[in-house]
């Protein structure tokens, strides 16, 4: 148990602040197979729509997560179909049921409009480029189903890139491509064209650094932490943070104790909201307020001693306020910075489309 476990309920003015700003969690897993319970107040999901409403959460990126498997045509086909099915499930998380109203949102403007109307914004994303196999045409289907980012890898190398954690059980050596493959570079270009943000969480250091150079738009680490504070291969070191910042990108700190605090010599590792905000503080000092955001990885392994589900996000707002961050800075962390990346990706896609149409007319 940590000192954070006994934290009293936030003051009314903290709740008022939290409920008034646009709070977006950039990485939430969904149960699979689907149980059609997103509108139910479940006992085992860390995030469902009633919990988001009670916790004052405005928006969530729900991910179609596909675990790494064999890099074969048959396995790729199965992964691609499952990903499309999962995106369809995320798209069904909109309607008014059980006194909750939610809406699938494809753009930053739609997310902002939903928040202004008191509607929960559901945003789709894809975790693991393995789901597209070697077929870049699938990216267009992901985008048509509302996906806003694609995580290049998960644990284990795929056809696009090397992962931070390789999988010997799948035949992996520490490196397969030396970062991005040729297909991976092509895929990033296609993602830029479609308005998909490139996500480098789970990617190897070489993959991440190359992605920054290849992508025409700023990249995101949708659920990662700071390696200088916790030496884990899933975290970004100072060189990676500097490259991310220079490119205009954002790291979304995540609620995974193993990424937040080193393992003690004795006992079980725990982490709380104060540890989480330590990582935000570090990025702010090194890169500035505009390069860091918030994710939970709820229902994908994330949970803290005092941020266990979507009802408790206010405790992050309270800790940020306690450390002296003002409203505009807290808004930036809770969604403003991430929405900026979505807007930049949308604008770049429009500009590329105009150029291509001009070429076609010529």
Coordinates of C-alpha atoms in Angstrom, one line a residue:
X1 CA 0.0 0.0 0.0
X2 CA 1.2 3.5 -0.8
X3 CA 0.3 6.8 0.8
X4 CA -1.8 7.5 -2.3
X5 CA -4.3 4.8 -1.3
X6 CA -5.7 6.9 1.6
X7 CA -6.2 10.0 -0.5
X8 CA -9.4 11.7 0.4
X9 CA -12.1 12.6 -2.2
X10 CA -11.2 15.6 -4.3
X11 CA -12.7 19.0 -3.4
X12 CA -15.7 20.2 -5.3
X13 CA -13.7 22.8 -7.2
X14 CA -11.4 20.0 -8.5
X15 CA -14.4 18.0 -9.6
X16 CA -15.7 21.1 -11.3
X17 CA -12.4 21.7 -13.1
X18 CA -12.2 18.0 -14.2
X19 CA -15.8 17.9 -15.5
X20 CA -15.4 21.2 -17.4
X21 CA -12.3 20.3 -19.5
X22 CA -12.1 17.8 -22.4
X23 CA -10.5 14.7 -20.8
X24 CA -9.3 12.1 -23.3
X25 CA -7.7 8.8 -22.5
X26 CA -5.6 7.8 -25.5
X27 CA -5.4 4.0 -25.0
X28 CA -8.1 1.7 -23.8
X29 CA -8.5 -2.0 -24.8
X30 CA -11.8 -3.7 -25.4
X31 CA -12.8 -7.2 -24.3
X32 CA -12.8 -9.8 -27.1
X33 CA -14.9 -11.6 -28.1
X34 CA -17.3 -8.7 -27.8
X35 CA -19.8 -9.0 -24.9
X36 CA -22.1 -6.0 -26.0
X37 CA -21.6 -4.5 -22.5
X38 CA -20.0 -1.1 -23.2
X39 CA -23.2 0.6 -22.0
X40 CA -23.4 -1.6 -18.9
X41 CA -21.9 -0.7 -15.5
X42 CA -19.7 -3.8 -15.5
X43 CA -18.0 -5.4 -12.6
X44 CA -14.8 -6.4 -14.5
X45 CA -14.1 -3.7 -17.1
X46 CA -12.0 -0.8 -16.0
X47 CA -13.6 1.3 -18.7
X48 CA -17.2 1.2 -19.8
X49 CA -19.4 4.1 -20.8
X50 CA -21.2 4.5 -17.4
X51 CA -17.9 4.6 -15.6
X52 CA -16.6 7.2 -18.0
X53 CA -19.7 9.3 -17.4
X54 CA -19.4 9.0 -13.6
X55 CA -15.7 9.9 -13.8
X56 CA -16.2 12.9 -15.9
X57 CA -14.3 11.4 -18.9
X58 CA -15.1 13.1 -22.2
X59 CA -13.4 10.8 -24.7
X60 CA -11.5 7.5 -25.1
X61 CA -9.4 5.9 -27.8
X62 CA -10.6 2.3 -27.9
X63 CA -8.2 0.0 -29.6
X64 CA -8.6 -3.0 -31.8
X65 CA -5.6 -4.9 -30.3
X66 CA -4.2 -7.9 -32.1
X67 CA -1.5 -9.9 -30.4
X68 CA 1.6 -10.8 -32.4
X69 CA 1.4 -14.2 -34.2
X70 CA 3.3 -15.9 -37.0
X71 CA 4.3 -13.7 -39.9
X72 CA 2.5 -15.8 -42.5
X73 CA -0.2 -15.1 -45.2
X74 CA -2.8 -17.2 -43.3
X75 CA -2.1 -15.6 -39.9
X76 CA -2.1 -12.1 -41.5
X77 CA -5.5 -12.8 -43.1
X78 CA -7.0 -13.9 -39.7
X79 CA -5.5 -10.9 -37.9
X80 CA -6.8 -8.5 -40.5
X81 CA -10.4 -9.8 -40.3
X82 CA -10.3 -9.8 -36.5
X83 CA -9.1 -6.2 -36.5
X84 CA -12.0 -5.1 -38.9
X85 CA -14.5 -7.0 -36.6
X86 CA -13.1 -5.2 -33.6
X87 CA -13.3 -1.8 -35.2
X88 CA -17.0 -2.6 -36.1
X89 CA -17.6 -3.4 -32.4
X90 CA -16.0 0.0 -31.4
X91 CA -18.2 1.7 -34.0
X92 CA -21.3 0.2 -32.3
X93 CA -20.4 2.0 -29.0
X94 CA -22.6 4.9 -29.9
X95 CA -26.3 5.6 -29.0
X96 CA -28.2 6.5 -25.9
X97 CA -28.6 3.6 -23.5
X98 CA -28.8 3.3 -19.7
X99 CA -28.8 7.1 -19.4
X100 CA -25.5 7.4 -21.3
X101 CA -25.0 9.0 -24.7
X102 CA -21.9 8.2 -26.8
X103 CA -20.9 9.0 -30.3
X104 CA -18.2 7.7 -32.6
X105 CA -16.0 10.6 -33.6
X106 CA -13.6 10.5 -36.6
X107 CA -12.1 14.0 -36.2
X108 CA -10.7 16.3 -33.6
X109 CA -13.6 18.7 -34.4
X110 CA -16.2 16.0 -33.8
X111 CA -14.5 15.1 -30.5
X112 CA -14.7 18.7 -29.4
X113 CA -18.3 19.0 -30.5
X114 CA -19.3 15.9 -28.6
X115 CA -17.7 17.3 -25.5
X116 CA -19.6 20.6 -25.9
X117 CA -22.8 18.6 -26.1
X118 CA -22.1 16.5 -23.1
X119 CA -21.7 13.3 -25.3
X120 CA -18.9 10.8 -24.7
X121 CA -16.6 10.6 -27.7
X122 CA -15.6 7.1 -28.8
X123 CA -12.5 7.1 -31.0
X124 CA -11.2 4.0 -32.7
X125 CA -7.5 3.0 -33.1
X126 CA -5.5 -0.1 -34.1
X127 CA -2.8 -1.6 -31.9
X128 CA -0.3 -3.6 -33.8
X129 CA 0.5 -3.2 -37.5
X130 CA 0.5 -7.0 -37.7
X131 CA -3.2 -6.7 -38.3
X132 CA -2.6 -5.3 -41.8
X133 CA 0.0 -8.0 -42.6
X134 CA 1.6 -6.9 -45.8
X135 CA -1.5 -5.4 -47.3
X136 CA -1.3 -1.6 -47.1
X137 CA -4.8 -1.4 -48.6
X138 CA -6.2 -2.5 -45.3
X139 CA -5.1 0.8 -43.8
X140 CA -7.9 2.5 -45.9
X141 CA -10.4 0.1 -44.4
X142 CA -9.2 0.9 -40.9
X143 CA -9.5 4.6 -41.5
X144 CA -13.0 4.2 -43.0
X145 CA -14.0 2.5 -39.8
X146 CA -12.8 5.5 -37.8
X147 CA -9.3 4.5 -36.8
X148 CA -7.1 7.5 -35.9
X149 CA -3.8 5.9 -35.1
X150 CA -2.0 2.6 -35.8
X151 CA 0.6 1.2 -33.3
X152 CA 3.4 -0.1 -35.6
X153 CA 4.2 -3.1 -33.5
X154 CA 3.2 -4.9 -30.3
X155 CA 5.5 -7.4 -28.5
X156 CA 7.3 -9.2 -31.3
X157 CA 8.6 -8.1 -34.7
X158 CA 6.2 -7.9 -37.6
X159 CA 6.4 -7.3 -41.3
X160 CA 6.6 -3.5 -40.7
X161 CA 9.1 -3.0 -38.0
X162 CA 11.1 -4.3 -35.0
X163 CA 9.5 -4.2 -31.6
X164 CA 11.0 -3.1 -28.3
X165 CA 10.4 -6.6 -26.9
X166 CA 11.2 -9.5 -29.2
X167 CA 9.5 -12.9 -29.0
X168 CA 11.9 -15.8 -29.3
X169 CA 8.8 -18.1 -29.1
X170 CA 7.8 -16.7 -32.5
X171 CA 11.4 -17.1 -33.9
X172 CA 12.4 -13.6 -33.2
X173 CA 16.0 -12.6 -32.8
X174 CA 16.7 -9.2 -31.1
X175 CA 16.4 -7.5 -34.5
X176 CA 14.7 -8.5 -37.7
X177 CA 14.8 -5.3 -39.9
X178 CA 17.1 -3.0 -38.1
X179 CA 14.1 -0.7 -37.3
X180 CA 11.6 -0.1 -40.1
X181 CA 11.3 -2.5 -43.1
X182 CA 10.8 -1.1 -46.6
X183 CA 7.2 -2.0 -46.2
X184 CA 7.1 -0.2 -42.8
X185 CA 8.4 3.0 -44.5
X186 CA 5.8 2.7 -47.2
X187 CA 3.1 2.1 -44.6
X188 CA 4.0 5.3 -42.8
X189 CA 3.6 7.2 -46.0
X190 CA 0.2 5.6 -46.5
X191 CA -0.8 6.5 -42.9
X192 CA 0.2 10.1 -43.5
X193 CA -1.9 10.2 -46.7
X194 CA -5.0 8.8 -44.8
X195 CA -4.7 11.0 -41.7
X196 CA -3.6 8.1 -39.5
X197 CA -1.3 9.1 -36.7
X198 CA 1.8 6.9 -36.4
X199 CA 2.1 5.3 -32.9
X200 CA 5.5 4.2 -31.7
X201 CA 4.6 2.6 -28.4
X202 CA 6.0 -1.0 -28.4
X203 CA 8.4 -0.1 -31.2
X204 CA 12.2 -0.6 -30.8
X205 CA 14.4 2.4 -30.4
X206 CA 15.6 2.2 -34.0
X207 CA 12.1 1.8 -35.3
X208 CA 10.9 4.8 -33.2
X209 CA 13.8 7.1 -34.3
X210 CA 13.4 6.1 -38.0
X211 CA 9.6 6.7 -37.8
X212 CA 10.2 10.2 -36.6
X213 CA 12.3 10.9 -39.7
X214 CA 10.0 9.1 -42.2
X215 CA 6.6 10.5 -41.0
X216 CA 5.5 13.7 -42.6
X217 CA 3.4 14.4 -39.5
X218 CA 4.2 14.3 -35.7
X219 CA 4.1 10.9 -34.1
X220 CA 2.6 9.7 -30.8
X221 CA 3.7 7.2 -28.2
X222 CA 0.1 6.4 -27.2
X223 CA 1.0 4.5 -24.0
X224 CA 4.6 4.7 -22.8
X225 CA 6.6 6.3 -20.0
X226 CA 10.1 7.8 -19.3
X227 CA 13.1 5.5 -19.3
X228 CA 15.2 7.8 -17.2
X229 CA 12.7 7.3 -14.4
X230 CA 12.1 3.6 -15.0
X231 CA 14.5 1.5 -17.1
X232 CA 12.0 -0.6 -19.1
X233 CA 12.4 -1.4 -22.8
X234 CA 8.9 -0.1 -23.5
X235 CA 9.8 3.4 -22.2
X236 CA 11.4 6.2 -24.2
X237 CA 15.0 7.4 -23.3
X238 CA 16.1 11.0 -23.4
X239 CA 17.3 10.8 -27.0
X240 CA 13.9 9.4 -28.1
X241 CA 12.1 12.1 -26.1
X242 CA 14.3 14.8 -27.7
X243 CA 13.5 13.4 -31.2
X244 CA 9.8 13.2 -30.4
X245 CA 9.8 16.8 -29.2
X246 CA 11.7 18.2 -32.1
X247 CA 9.2 16.6 -34.5
X248 CA 6.2 18.0 -32.6
X249 CA 5.2 14.7 -31.2
X250 CA 3.6 13.7 -27.9
X251 CA 4.2 10.9 -25.4
X252 CA 1.1 9.8 -23.6
X253 CA 2.2 8.6 -20.1
X254 CA 0.4 5.4 -19.2
X255 CA -0.8 3.8 -16.0
X256 CA 1.4 0.7 -16.1
X257 CA 3.2 0.2 -12.8
X258 CA 6.1 -1.7 -14.5
X259 CA 6.7 1.4 -16.7
X260 CA 6.4 3.9 -13.8
X261 CA 8.6 2.6 -11.0
X262 CA 11.6 0.3 -10.8
X263 CA 10.9 -3.1 -9.2
X264 CA 11.8 -3.1 -5.5
X265 CA 14.3 -5.6 -4.2
X266 CA 11.7 -7.1 -2.0
X267 CA 7.9 -7.1 -2.2
X268 CA 5.5 -6.3 -5.1
X269 CA 5.8 -3.3 -7.3
X270 CA 3.1 -0.7 -6.9
X271 CA 2.6 2.8 -8.4
X272 CA 0.1 5.6 -7.9
X273 CA -1.0 8.9 -9.5
X274 CA 1.9 10.7 -7.9
X275 CA 4.4 8.4 -9.7
X276 CA 2.4 8.9 -13.0
X277 CA 2.7 12.7 -12.6
X278 CA 6.4 12.4 -11.9
X279 CA 6.7 11.2 -15.5
X280 CA 4.6 14.1 -16.8
X281 CA 6.8 16.5 -14.8
X282 CA 10.0 15.0 -16.4
X283 CA 8.7 15.5 -19.9
X284 CA 7.5 19.0 -19.2
X285 CA 11.0 19.9 -17.9
X286 CA 12.7 18.4 -20.8
X287 CA 10.4 19.2 -23.8
X288 CA 7.6 21.5 -22.6
X289 CA 4.0 21.2 -21.8
X290 CA 2.9 20.6 -25.4
X291 CA 4.6 17.2 -25.7
X292 CA 3.0 15.0 -23.0
X293 CA -0.5 13.6 -22.4
X294 CA -2.4 10.9 -20.5
X295 CA -3.4 7.3 -21.2
X296 CA -4.5 4.5 -19.0
X297 CA -4.0 1.2 -20.9
X298 CA -7.1 0.1 -18.9
X299 CA -8.3 -3.3 -19.8
X300 CA -4.9 -4.0 -21.3
X301 CA -3.0 -4.3 -18.1
X302 CA -3.0 -0.7 -16.8
X303 CA -4.2 0.2 -13.3
X304 CA -2.7 2.2 -10.4
X305 CA -3.3 2.0 -6.7
X306 CA -5.4 5.1 -6.8
X307 CA -6.5 5.2 -10.5
X308 CA -8.1 1.8 -10.9
X309 CA -10.8 2.6 -13.5
X310 CA -12.4 5.4 -15.5
X311 CA -14.2 6.8 -12.4
X312 CA -11.0 8.0 -10.8
X313 CA -9.4 10.2 -13.4
X314 CA -10.2 13.2 -11.3
X315 CA -7.3 12.1 -9.0
X316 CA -4.9 12.9 -11.8
X317 CA -6.5 16.3 -12.2
X318 CA -6.1 16.9 -8.5
X319 CA -2.4 15.9 -8.5
X320 CA -1.7 18.1 -11.5
X321 CA -3.4 21.0 -9.8
X322 CA -1.6 20.4 -6.6
X323 CA 1.8 20.6 -8.4
X324 CA 0.9 24.0 -9.7
X325 CA -0.3 23.3 -13.3
X326 CA -2.9 25.8 -14.4
X327 CA -6.1 25.0 -16.3
X328 CA -4.6 25.5 -19.8
X329 CA -1.8 23.1 -18.9
X330 CA -4.1 20.5 -17.5
X331 CA -6.3 20.7 -20.6
X332 CA -3.2 20.2 -22.7
X333 CA -2.3 17.0 -20.9
X334 CA -5.8 15.6 -20.7
X335 CA -6.4 15.8 -24.5
X336 CA -5.4 19.1 -26.0
X337 CA -1.9 17.9 -27.1
X338 CA -3.3 14.7 -28.5
X339 CA -6.1 16.5 -30.4
X340 CA -3.4 18.7 -32.0
X341 CA -1.8 15.6 -33.5
X342 CA -5.1 14.4 -34.9
X343 CA -5.7 17.9 -36.4
X344 CA -2.2 17.9 -38.0
X345 CA -2.7 14.5 -39.4
X346 CA -6.1 15.5 -40.8
X347 CA -4.7 18.6 -42.4
X348 CA -1.7 16.8 -43.9
X349 CA -4.1 14.2 -45.5
X350 CA -6.2 17.0 -47.0
X351 CA -3.1 18.7 -48.4
X352 CA -1.9 15.5 -49.9
X353 CA -5.3 14.8 -51.5
X354 CA -5.3 18.3 -53.1
X355 CA -1.8 17.7 -54.5
X356 CA -2.8 14.3 -55.9
X357 CA -6.0 15.7 -57.4
X358 CA -3.9 18.5 -59.0
X359 CA -1.5 16.0 -60.5
X360 CA -4.5 14.0 -61.8
X361 CA -6.0 17.0 -63.5
X362 CA -2.6 17.9 -65.0

